mmCIF file of C-alpha atoms in Angstrom:
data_model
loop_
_atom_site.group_PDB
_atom_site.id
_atom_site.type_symbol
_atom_site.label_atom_id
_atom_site.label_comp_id
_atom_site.label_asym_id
_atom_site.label_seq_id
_atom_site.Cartn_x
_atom_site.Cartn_y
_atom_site.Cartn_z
ATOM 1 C CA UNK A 1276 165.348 -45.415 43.108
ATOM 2 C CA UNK A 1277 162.173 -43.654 41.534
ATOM 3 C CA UNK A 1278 161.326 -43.947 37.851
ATOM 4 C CA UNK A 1279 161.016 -41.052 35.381
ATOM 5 C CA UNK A 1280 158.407 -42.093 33.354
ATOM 6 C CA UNK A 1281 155.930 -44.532 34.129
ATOM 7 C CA UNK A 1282 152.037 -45.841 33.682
ATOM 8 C CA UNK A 1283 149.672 -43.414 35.576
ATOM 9 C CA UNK A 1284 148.119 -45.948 38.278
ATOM 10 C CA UNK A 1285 144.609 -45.295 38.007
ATOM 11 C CA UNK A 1286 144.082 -44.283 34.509
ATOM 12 C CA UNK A 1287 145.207 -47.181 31.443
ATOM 13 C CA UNK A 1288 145.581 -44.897 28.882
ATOM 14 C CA UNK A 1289 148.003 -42.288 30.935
ATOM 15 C CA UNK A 1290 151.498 -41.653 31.635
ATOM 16 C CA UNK A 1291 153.304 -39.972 34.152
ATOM 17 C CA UNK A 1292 156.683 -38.149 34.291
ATOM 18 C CA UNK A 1293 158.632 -36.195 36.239
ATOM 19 C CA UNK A 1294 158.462 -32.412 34.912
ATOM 20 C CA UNK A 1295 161.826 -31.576 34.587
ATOM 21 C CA UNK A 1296 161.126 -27.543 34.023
ATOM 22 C CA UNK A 1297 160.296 -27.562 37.710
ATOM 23 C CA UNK A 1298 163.154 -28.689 39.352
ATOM 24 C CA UNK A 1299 164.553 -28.509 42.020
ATOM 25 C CA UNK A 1300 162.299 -26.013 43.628
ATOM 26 C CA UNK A 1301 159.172 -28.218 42.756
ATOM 27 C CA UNK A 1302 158.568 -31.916 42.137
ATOM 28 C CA UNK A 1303 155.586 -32.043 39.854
ATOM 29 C CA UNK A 1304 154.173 -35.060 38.080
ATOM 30 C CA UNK A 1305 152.613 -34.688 34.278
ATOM 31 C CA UNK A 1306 149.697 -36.373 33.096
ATOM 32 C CA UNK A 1307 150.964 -37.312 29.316
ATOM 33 C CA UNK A 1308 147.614 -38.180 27.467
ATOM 34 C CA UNK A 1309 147.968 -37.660 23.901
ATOM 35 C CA UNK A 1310 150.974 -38.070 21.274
ATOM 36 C CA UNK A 1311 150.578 -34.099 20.600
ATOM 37 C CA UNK A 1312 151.521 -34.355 24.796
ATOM 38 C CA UNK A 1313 154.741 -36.671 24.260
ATOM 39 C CA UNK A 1314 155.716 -34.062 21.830
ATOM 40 C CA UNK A 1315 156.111 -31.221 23.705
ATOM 41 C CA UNK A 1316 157.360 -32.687 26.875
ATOM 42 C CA UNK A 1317 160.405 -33.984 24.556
ATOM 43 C CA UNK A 1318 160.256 -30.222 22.468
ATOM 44 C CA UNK A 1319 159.824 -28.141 25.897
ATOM 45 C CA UNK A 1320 162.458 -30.336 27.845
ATOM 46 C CA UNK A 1321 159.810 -31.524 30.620
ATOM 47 C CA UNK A 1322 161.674 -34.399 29.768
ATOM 48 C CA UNK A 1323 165.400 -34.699 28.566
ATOM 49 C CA UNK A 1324 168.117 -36.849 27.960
ATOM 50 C CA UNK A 1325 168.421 -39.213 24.963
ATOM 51 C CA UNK A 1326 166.655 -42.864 26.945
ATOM 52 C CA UNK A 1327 164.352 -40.968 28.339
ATOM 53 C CA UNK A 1328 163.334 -38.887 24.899
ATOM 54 C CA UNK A 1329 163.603 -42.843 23.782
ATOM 55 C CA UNK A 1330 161.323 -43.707 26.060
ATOM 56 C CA UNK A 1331 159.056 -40.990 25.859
ATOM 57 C CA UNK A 1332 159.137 -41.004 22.361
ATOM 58 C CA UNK A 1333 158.239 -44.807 22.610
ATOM 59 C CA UNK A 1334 154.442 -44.222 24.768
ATOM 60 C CA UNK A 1335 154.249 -41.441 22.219
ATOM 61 C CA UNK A 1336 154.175 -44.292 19.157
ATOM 62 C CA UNK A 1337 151.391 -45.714 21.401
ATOM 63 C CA UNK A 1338 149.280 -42.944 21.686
ATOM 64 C CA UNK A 1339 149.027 -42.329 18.177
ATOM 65 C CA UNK A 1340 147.875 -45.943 17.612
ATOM 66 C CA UNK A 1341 145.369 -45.114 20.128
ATOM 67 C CA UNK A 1342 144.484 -41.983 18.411
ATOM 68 C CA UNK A 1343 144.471 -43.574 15.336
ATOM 69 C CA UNK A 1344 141.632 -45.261 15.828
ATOM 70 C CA UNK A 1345 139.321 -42.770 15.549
ATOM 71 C CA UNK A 1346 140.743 -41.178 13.002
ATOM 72 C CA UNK A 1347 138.939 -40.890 9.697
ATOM 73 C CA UNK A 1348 142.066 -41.786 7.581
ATOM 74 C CA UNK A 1349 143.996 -43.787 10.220
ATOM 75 C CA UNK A 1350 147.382 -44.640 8.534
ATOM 76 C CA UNK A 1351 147.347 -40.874 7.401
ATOM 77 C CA UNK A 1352 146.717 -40.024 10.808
ATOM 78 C CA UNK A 1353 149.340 -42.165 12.241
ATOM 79 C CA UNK A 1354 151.948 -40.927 9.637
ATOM 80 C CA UNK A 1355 151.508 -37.463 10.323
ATOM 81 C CA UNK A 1356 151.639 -38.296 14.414
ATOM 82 C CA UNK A 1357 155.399 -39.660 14.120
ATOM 83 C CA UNK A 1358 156.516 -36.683 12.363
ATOM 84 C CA UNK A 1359 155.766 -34.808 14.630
ATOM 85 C CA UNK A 1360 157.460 -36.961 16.933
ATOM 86 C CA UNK A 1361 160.899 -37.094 14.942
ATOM 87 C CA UNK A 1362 160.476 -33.926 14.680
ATOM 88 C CA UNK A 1363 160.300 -32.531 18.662
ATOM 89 C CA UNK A 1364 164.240 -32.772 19.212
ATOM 90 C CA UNK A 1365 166.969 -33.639 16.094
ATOM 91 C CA UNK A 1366 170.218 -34.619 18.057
ATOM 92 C CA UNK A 1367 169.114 -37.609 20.346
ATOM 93 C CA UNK A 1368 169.477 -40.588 18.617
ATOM 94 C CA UNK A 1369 166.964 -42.653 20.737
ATOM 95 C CA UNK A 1370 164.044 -40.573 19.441
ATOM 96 C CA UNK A 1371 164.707 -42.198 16.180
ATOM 97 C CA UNK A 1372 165.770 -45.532 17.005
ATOM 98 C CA UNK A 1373 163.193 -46.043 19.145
ATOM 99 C CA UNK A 1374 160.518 -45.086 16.489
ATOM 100 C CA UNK A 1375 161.831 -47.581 14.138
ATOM 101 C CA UNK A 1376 161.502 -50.056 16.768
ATOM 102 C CA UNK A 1377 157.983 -49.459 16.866
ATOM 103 C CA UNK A 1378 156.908 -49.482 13.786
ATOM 104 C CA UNK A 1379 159.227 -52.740 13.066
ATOM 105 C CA UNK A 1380 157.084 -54.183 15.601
ATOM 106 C CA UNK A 1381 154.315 -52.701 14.517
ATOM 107 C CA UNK A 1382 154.477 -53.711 10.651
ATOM 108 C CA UNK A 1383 153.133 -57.247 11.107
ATOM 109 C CA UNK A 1384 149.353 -56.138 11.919
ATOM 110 C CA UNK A 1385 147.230 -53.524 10.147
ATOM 111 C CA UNK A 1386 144.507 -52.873 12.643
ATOM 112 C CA UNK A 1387 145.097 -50.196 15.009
ATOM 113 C CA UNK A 1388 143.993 -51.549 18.093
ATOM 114 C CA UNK A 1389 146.051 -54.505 17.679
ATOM 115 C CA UNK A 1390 149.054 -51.851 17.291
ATOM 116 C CA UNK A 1391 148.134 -50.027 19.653
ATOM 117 C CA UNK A 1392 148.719 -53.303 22.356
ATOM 118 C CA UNK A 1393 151.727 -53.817 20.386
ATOM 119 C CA UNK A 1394 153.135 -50.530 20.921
ATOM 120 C CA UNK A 1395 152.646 -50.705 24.484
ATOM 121 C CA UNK A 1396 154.182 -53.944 25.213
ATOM 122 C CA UNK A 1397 157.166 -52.262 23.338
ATOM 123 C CA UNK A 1398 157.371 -49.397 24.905
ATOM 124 C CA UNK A 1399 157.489 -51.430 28.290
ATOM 125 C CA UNK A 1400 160.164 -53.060 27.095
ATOM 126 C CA UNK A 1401 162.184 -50.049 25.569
ATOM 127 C CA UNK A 1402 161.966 -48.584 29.803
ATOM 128 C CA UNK A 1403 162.960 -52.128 31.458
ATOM 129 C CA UNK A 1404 165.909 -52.116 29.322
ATOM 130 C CA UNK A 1405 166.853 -48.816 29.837
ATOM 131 C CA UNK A 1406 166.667 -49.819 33.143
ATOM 132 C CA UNK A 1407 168.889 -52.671 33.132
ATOM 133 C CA UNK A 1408 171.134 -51.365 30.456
ATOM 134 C CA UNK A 1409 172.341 -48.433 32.888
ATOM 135 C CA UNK A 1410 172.446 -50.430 36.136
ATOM 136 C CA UNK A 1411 175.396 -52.781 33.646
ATOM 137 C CA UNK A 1412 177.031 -49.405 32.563
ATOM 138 C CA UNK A 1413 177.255 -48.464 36.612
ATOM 139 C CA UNK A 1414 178.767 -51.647 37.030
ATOM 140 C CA UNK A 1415 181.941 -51.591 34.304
ATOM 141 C CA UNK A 1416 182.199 -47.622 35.635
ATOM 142 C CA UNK A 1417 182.562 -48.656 39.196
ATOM 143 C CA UNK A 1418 185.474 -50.941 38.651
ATOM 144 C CA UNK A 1419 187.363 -47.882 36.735
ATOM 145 C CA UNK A 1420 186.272 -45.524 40.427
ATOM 146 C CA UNK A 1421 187.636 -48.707 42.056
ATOM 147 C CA UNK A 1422 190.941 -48.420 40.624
ATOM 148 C CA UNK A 1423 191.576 -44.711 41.473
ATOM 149 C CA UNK A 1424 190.150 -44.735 44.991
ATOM 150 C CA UNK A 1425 192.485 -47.831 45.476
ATOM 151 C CA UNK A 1426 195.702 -45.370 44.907
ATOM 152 C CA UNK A 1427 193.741 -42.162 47.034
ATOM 153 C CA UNK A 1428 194.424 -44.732 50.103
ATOM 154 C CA UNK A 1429 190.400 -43.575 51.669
ATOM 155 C CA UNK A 1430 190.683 -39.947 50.026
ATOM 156 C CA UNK A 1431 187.536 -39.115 48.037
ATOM 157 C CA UNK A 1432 187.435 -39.904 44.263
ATOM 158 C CA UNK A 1433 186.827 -36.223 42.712
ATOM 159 C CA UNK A 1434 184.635 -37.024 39.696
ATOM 160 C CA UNK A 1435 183.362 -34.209 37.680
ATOM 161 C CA UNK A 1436 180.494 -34.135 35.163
ATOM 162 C CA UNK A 1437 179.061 -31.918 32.172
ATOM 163 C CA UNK A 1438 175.158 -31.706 32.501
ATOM 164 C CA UNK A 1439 172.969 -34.207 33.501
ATOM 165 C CA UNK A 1440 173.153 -37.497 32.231
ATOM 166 C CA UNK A 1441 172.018 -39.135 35.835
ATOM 167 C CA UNK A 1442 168.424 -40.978 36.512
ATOM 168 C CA UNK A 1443 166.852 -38.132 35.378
ATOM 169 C CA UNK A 1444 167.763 -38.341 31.655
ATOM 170 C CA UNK A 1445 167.280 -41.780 32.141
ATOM 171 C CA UNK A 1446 164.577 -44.139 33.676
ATOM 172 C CA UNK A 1447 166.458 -45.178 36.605
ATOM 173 C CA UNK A 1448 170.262 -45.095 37.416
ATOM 174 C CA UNK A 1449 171.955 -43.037 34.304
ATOM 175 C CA UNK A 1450 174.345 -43.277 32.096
ATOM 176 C CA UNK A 1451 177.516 -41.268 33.885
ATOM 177 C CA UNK A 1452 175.445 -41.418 37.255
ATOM 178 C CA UNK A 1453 174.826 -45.221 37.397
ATOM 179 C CA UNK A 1454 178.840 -45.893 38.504
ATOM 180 C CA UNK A 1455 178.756 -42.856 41.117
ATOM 181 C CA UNK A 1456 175.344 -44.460 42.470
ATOM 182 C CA UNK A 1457 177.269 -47.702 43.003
ATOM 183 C CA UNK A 1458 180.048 -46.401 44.165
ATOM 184 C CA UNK A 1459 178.401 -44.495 46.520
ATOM 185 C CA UNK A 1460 176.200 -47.436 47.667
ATOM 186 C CA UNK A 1461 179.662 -49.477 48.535
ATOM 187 C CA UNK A 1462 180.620 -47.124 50.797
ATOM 188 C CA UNK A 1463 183.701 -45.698 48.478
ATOM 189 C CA UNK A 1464 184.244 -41.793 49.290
ATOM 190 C CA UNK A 1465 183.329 -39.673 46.075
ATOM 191 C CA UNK A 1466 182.845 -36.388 45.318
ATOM 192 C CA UNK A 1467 181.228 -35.098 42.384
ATOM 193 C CA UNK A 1468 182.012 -31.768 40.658
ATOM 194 C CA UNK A 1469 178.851 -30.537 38.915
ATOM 195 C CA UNK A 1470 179.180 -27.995 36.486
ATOM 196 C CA UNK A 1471 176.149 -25.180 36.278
ATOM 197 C CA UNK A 1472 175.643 -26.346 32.230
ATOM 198 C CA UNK A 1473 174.086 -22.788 30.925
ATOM 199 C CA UNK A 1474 172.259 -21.884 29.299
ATOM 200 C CA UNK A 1475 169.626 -24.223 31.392
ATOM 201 C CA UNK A 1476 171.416 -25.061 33.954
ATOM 202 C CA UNK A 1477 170.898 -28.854 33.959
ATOM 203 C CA UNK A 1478 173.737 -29.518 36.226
ATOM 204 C CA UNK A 1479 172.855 -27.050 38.933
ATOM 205 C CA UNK A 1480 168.966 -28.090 38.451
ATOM 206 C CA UNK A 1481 169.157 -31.676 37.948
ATOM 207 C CA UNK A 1482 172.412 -33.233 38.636
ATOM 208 C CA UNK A 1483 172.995 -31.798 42.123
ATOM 209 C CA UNK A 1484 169.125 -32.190 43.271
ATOM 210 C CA UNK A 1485 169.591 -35.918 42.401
ATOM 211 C CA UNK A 1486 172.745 -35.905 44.023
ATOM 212 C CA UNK A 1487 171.365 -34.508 46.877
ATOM 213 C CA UNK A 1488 168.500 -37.085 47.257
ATOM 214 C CA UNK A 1489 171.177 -39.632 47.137
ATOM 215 C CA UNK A 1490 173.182 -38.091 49.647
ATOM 216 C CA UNK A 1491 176.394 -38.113 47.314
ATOM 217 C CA UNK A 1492 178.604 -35.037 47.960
ATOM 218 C CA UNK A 1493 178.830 -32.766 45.385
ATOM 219 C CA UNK A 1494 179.847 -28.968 44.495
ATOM 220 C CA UNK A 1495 178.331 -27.033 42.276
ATOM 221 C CA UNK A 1496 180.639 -24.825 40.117
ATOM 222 C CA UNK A 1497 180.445 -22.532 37.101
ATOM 223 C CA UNK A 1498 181.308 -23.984 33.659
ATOM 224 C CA UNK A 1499 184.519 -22.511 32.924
ATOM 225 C CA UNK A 1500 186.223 -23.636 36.779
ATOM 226 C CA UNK A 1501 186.670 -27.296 35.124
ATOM 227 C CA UNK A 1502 189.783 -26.802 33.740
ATOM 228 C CA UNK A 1503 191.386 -24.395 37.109
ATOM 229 C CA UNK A 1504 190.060 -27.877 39.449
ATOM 230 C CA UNK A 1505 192.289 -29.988 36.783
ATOM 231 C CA UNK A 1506 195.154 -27.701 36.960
ATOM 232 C CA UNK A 1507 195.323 -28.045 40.413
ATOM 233 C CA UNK A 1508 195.039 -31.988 41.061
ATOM 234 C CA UNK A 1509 191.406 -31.839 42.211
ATOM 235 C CA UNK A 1510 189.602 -33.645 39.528
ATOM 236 C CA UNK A 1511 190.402 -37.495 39.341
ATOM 237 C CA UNK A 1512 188.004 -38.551 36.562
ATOM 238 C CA UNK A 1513 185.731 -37.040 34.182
ATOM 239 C CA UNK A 1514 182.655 -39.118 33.689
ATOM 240 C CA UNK A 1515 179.993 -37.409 31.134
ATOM 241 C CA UNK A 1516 176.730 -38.595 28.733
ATOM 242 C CA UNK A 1517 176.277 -38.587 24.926
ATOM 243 C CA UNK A 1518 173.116 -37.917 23.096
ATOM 244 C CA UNK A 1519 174.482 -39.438 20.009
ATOM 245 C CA UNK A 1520 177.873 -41.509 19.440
ATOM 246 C CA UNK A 1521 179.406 -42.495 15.833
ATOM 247 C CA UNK A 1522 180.682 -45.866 14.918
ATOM 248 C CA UNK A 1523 184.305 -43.858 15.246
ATOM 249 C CA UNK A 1524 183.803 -42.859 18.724
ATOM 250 C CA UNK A 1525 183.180 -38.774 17.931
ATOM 251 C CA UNK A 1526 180.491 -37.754 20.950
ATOM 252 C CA UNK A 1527 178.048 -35.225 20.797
ATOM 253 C CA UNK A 1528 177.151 -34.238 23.988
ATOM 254 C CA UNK A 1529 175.863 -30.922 25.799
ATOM 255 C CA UNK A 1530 177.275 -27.839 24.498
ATOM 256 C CA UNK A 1531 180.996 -27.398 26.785
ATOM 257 C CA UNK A 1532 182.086 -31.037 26.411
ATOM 258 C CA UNK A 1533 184.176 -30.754 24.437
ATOM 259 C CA UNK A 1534 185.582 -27.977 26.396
ATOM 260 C CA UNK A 1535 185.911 -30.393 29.024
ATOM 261 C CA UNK A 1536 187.785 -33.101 27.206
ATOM 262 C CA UNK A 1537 190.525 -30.491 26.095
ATOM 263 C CA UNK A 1538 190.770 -29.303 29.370
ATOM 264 C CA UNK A 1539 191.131 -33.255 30.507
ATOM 265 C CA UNK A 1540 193.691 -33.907 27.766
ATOM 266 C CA UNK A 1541 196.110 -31.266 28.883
ATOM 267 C CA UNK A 1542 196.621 -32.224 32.563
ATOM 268 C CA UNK A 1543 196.599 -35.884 31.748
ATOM 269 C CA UNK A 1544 192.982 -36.687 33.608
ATOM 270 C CA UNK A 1545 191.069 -39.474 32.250
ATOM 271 C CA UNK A 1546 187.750 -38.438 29.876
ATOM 272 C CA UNK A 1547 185.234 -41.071 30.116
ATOM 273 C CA UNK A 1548 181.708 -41.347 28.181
ATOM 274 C CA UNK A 1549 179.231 -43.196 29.482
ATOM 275 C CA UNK A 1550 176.693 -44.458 26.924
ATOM 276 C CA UNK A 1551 174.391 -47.113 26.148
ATOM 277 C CA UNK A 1552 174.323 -48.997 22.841
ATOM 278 C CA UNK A 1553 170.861 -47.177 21.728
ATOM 279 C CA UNK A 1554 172.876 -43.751 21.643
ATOM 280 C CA UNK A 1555 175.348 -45.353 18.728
ATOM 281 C CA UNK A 1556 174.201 -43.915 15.284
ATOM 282 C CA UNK A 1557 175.870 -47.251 13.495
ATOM 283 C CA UNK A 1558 175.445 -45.079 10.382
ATOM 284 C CA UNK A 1559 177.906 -42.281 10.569
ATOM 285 C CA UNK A 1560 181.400 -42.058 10.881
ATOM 286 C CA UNK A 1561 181.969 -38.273 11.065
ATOM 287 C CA UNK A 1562 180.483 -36.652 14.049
ATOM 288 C CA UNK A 1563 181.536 -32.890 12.446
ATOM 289 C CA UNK A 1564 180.077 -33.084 9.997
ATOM 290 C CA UNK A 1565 176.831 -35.627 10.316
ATOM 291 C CA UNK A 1566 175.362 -35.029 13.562
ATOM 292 C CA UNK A 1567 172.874 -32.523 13.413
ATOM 293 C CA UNK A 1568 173.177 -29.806 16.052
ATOM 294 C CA UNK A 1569 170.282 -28.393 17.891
ATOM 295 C CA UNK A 1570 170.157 -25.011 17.953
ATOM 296 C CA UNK A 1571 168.010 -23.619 20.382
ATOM 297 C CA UNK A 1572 166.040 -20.704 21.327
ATOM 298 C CA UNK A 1573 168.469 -17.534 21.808
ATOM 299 C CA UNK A 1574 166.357 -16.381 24.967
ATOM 300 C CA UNK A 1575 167.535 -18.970 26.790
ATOM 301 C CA UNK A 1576 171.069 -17.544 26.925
ATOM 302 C CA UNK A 1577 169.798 -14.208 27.411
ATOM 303 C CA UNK A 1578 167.834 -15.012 30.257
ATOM 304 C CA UNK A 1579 168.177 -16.674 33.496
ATOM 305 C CA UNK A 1580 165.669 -18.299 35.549
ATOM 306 C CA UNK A 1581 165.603 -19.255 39.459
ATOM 307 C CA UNK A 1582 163.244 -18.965 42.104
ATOM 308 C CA UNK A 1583 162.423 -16.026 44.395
ATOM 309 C CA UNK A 1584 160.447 -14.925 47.199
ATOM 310 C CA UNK A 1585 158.594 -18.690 46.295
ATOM 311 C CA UNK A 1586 157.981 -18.690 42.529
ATOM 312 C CA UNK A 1587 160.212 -19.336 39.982
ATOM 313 C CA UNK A 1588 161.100 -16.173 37.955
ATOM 314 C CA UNK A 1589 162.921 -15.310 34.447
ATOM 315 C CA UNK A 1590 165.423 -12.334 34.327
ATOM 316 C CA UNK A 1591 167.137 -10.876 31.610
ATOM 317 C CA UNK A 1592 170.695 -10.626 31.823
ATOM 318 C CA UNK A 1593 171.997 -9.016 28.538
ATOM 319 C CA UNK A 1594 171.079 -5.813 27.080
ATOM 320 C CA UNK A 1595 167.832 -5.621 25.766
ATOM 321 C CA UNK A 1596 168.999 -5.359 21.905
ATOM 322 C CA UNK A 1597 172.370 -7.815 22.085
ATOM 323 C CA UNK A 1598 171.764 -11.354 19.639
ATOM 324 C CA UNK A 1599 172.739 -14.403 21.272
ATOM 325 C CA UNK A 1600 173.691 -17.858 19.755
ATOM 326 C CA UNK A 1601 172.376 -21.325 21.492
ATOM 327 C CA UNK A 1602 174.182 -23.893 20.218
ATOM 328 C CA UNK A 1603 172.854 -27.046 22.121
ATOM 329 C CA UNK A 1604 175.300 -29.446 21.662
ATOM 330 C CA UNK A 1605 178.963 -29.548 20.624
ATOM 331 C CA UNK A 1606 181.260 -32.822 19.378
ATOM 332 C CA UNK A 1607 184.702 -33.991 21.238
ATOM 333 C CA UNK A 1608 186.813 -35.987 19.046
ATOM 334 C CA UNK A 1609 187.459 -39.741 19.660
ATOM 335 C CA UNK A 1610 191.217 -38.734 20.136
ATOM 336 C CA UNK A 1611 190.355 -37.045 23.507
ATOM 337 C CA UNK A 1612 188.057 -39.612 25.042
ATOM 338 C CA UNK A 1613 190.269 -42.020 27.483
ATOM 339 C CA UNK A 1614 186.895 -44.931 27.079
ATOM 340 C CA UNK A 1615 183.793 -45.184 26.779
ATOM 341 C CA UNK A 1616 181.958 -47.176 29.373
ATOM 342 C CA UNK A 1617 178.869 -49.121 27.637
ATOM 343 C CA UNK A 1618 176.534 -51.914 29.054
ATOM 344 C CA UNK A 1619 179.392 -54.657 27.732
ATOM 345 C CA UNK A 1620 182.357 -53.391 29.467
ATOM 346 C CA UNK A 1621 184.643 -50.310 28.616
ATOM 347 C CA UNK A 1622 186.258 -49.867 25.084
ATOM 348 C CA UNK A 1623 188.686 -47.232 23.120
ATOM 349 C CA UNK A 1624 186.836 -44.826 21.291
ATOM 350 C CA UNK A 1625 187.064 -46.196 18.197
ATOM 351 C CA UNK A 1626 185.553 -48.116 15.266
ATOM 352 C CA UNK A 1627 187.253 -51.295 16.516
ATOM 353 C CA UNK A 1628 186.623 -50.838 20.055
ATOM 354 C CA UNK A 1629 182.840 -50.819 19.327
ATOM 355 C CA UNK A 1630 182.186 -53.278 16.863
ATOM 356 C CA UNK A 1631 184.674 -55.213 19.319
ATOM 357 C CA UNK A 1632 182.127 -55.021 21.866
ATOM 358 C CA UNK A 1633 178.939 -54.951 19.564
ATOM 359 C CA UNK A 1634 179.483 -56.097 16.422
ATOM 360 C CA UNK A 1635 179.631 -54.556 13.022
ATOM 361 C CA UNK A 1636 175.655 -55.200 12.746
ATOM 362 C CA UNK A 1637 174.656 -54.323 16.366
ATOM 363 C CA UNK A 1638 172.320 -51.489 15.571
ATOM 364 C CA UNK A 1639 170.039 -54.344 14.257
ATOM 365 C CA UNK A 1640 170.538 -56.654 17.057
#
């Protein structure tokens, strides 16, 4: 399974990504060479996803050490760099978790070449156990697809999903990917329902071209057909991401989750979260009213883009004068969430069923 983010091979001081923007019409690699670099790919969505903002974020850390170094005023320098960093997307957690890493790392050693190979190393480390963290949250998931393909006696498990949290907003696996991956891989029939996700369109850009390399079956639909499939028997199991969770189980999560989970609620089909520890903001209980939510720029609601007559083109699809409103994100309730499936195993949505699994200190573990 490829990576999306990794060292550039013939240049140290390089890394490369998967552009995001491009797919699925084009697969085009970025050169990220400066911290000013990391920052937009996270601002401009070239890369998305709370790990991989983590990750990207993390490299980012390390380019400003680099940078740095040159720098007349080099802590001043470096200061101002991470700012700007923090400051590229405000919902993902990661982003800011995964700074504080660093410069917890970092702290021990004022010169700034010594950070800088400090900040790499870390940054190494922040992808490998992204990587791992998501291959143990596939596992735990693929017991729960176990269970209901064991009563579909060798009918397909219909699985639908909100947006892309697959390998793509990851390193390698994803979060509500990984068990559909493994599932797939064991030979147990699924199908995946992907919705469209407007205003960009992750799931009909993102999820269903990685689907597609994977040879998973999967259906595209529009946003609003979730709830019709669940009224009608056809959706077993809803399995989406989080970009930030509370210590109370509230999920923030692309903007028609919580849609979703309503929908989920009424005809009695199980609403699961997939989500590794680094998305838990340990610090807040009330997802209403403490996670910030991104909102974005209105165009992208008024405008549409796919590709034509081989280039990719925007249109406008509202009157030329009408506002619109781009809420990125939106917050389902603990109370509609049947689990969450972490890296340790699946719990309740709930204070106790974290700190059951993590610990009441585990955002400093």
């Amino acid at each position: 399974m490829k990576r999306t983010i990794w060292p550039h091979p013939a240049d140290p001081r390089a890394i490369q990504i998967l552009d995001q923007r491009r797919l699925p019409h084009e697969v085009v690699i970025a050169d990220l060479l400066s911290c000013d670099d990391a920052v937009r790919a996270i601002r401009d969505m070239a890369v998305r996803g709370a790990p991989l903002i983590g990750a990207t974020a993390a490299y980012g850390v390390w380019f400003a050490c680099l940078e740095a170094q040159s720098s007349p005023d080099p802590a001043a320098y470096f200061k101002s760099a991470l700012a700007r960093l923090r400051e590229s997307r405000p919902t993902a957690v990661n982003l800011f978790t995964v700074i504080d890493r660093q410069l917890k790392a970092l702290d021990p050693v004022s010169d700034f070449s010594q950070k800088a190979a400090l900040a790499l190393e870390t940054a190494a480390a922040v992808v490998e156990e992204d990587v791992e963290i998501c291959r143990r949250i596939g596992g735990h998931g693929l017991e729960l697809i176990k269970t209901i393909a064991g009563k579909k006696q060798g009918q397909s498990v219909n699985i639908l999903t909100h947006c892309n949290a697959g390998r793509l907003a990851c390193v390698e696996w994803g979060t509500a990917t990984a068990p559909i991956y493994l599932a797939h891989q064991e030979g147990l029939p699924v199908h995946v329902w992907v919705d469209e996700t407007r205003p960009r369109n992750q799931g009909a850009n993102l999820t269903a071209w990685e689907l597609g390399e994977a040879g998973i079956p999967h259906t595209v639909i529009v946003d609003n057909a979730g709830g019709h499939l669940m009224q009608h028997g056809k959706v077993d199991m809803v399995i989406v991401g989080t970009d930030r969770t509370t210590r109370t189980g509230d999920v923030a999560n692309k903007i028609g989750t919580y849609l979703k989970a309503l929908a989920a609620h009424d005809n009695g089909v199980p609403f699961y979260v997939a989500l590794p520890s680094t998305t838990i903001d340990w610090k807040i209980r009330d997802g209403f009213k403490e996670i910030p939510i991104e909102e974005r720029n209105p165009d992208e609601v008024r405008h549409a883009e796919g590709w034509s007559e081989g280039a990719r083109r925007s249109v406008l699809l509202t009157p030329a004068t009408s506002r619109a409103c781009n809420h990125g994100f939106d917050v389902t309730p603990a109370r509609l969430i049947t689990g969450l499936i972490t890296e340790r195993g699946v719990c309740e949505a709930s204070e106790a069923g974290l700190t059951g699994l993590f610990g009441d200190n585990a955002h400093e573990s």
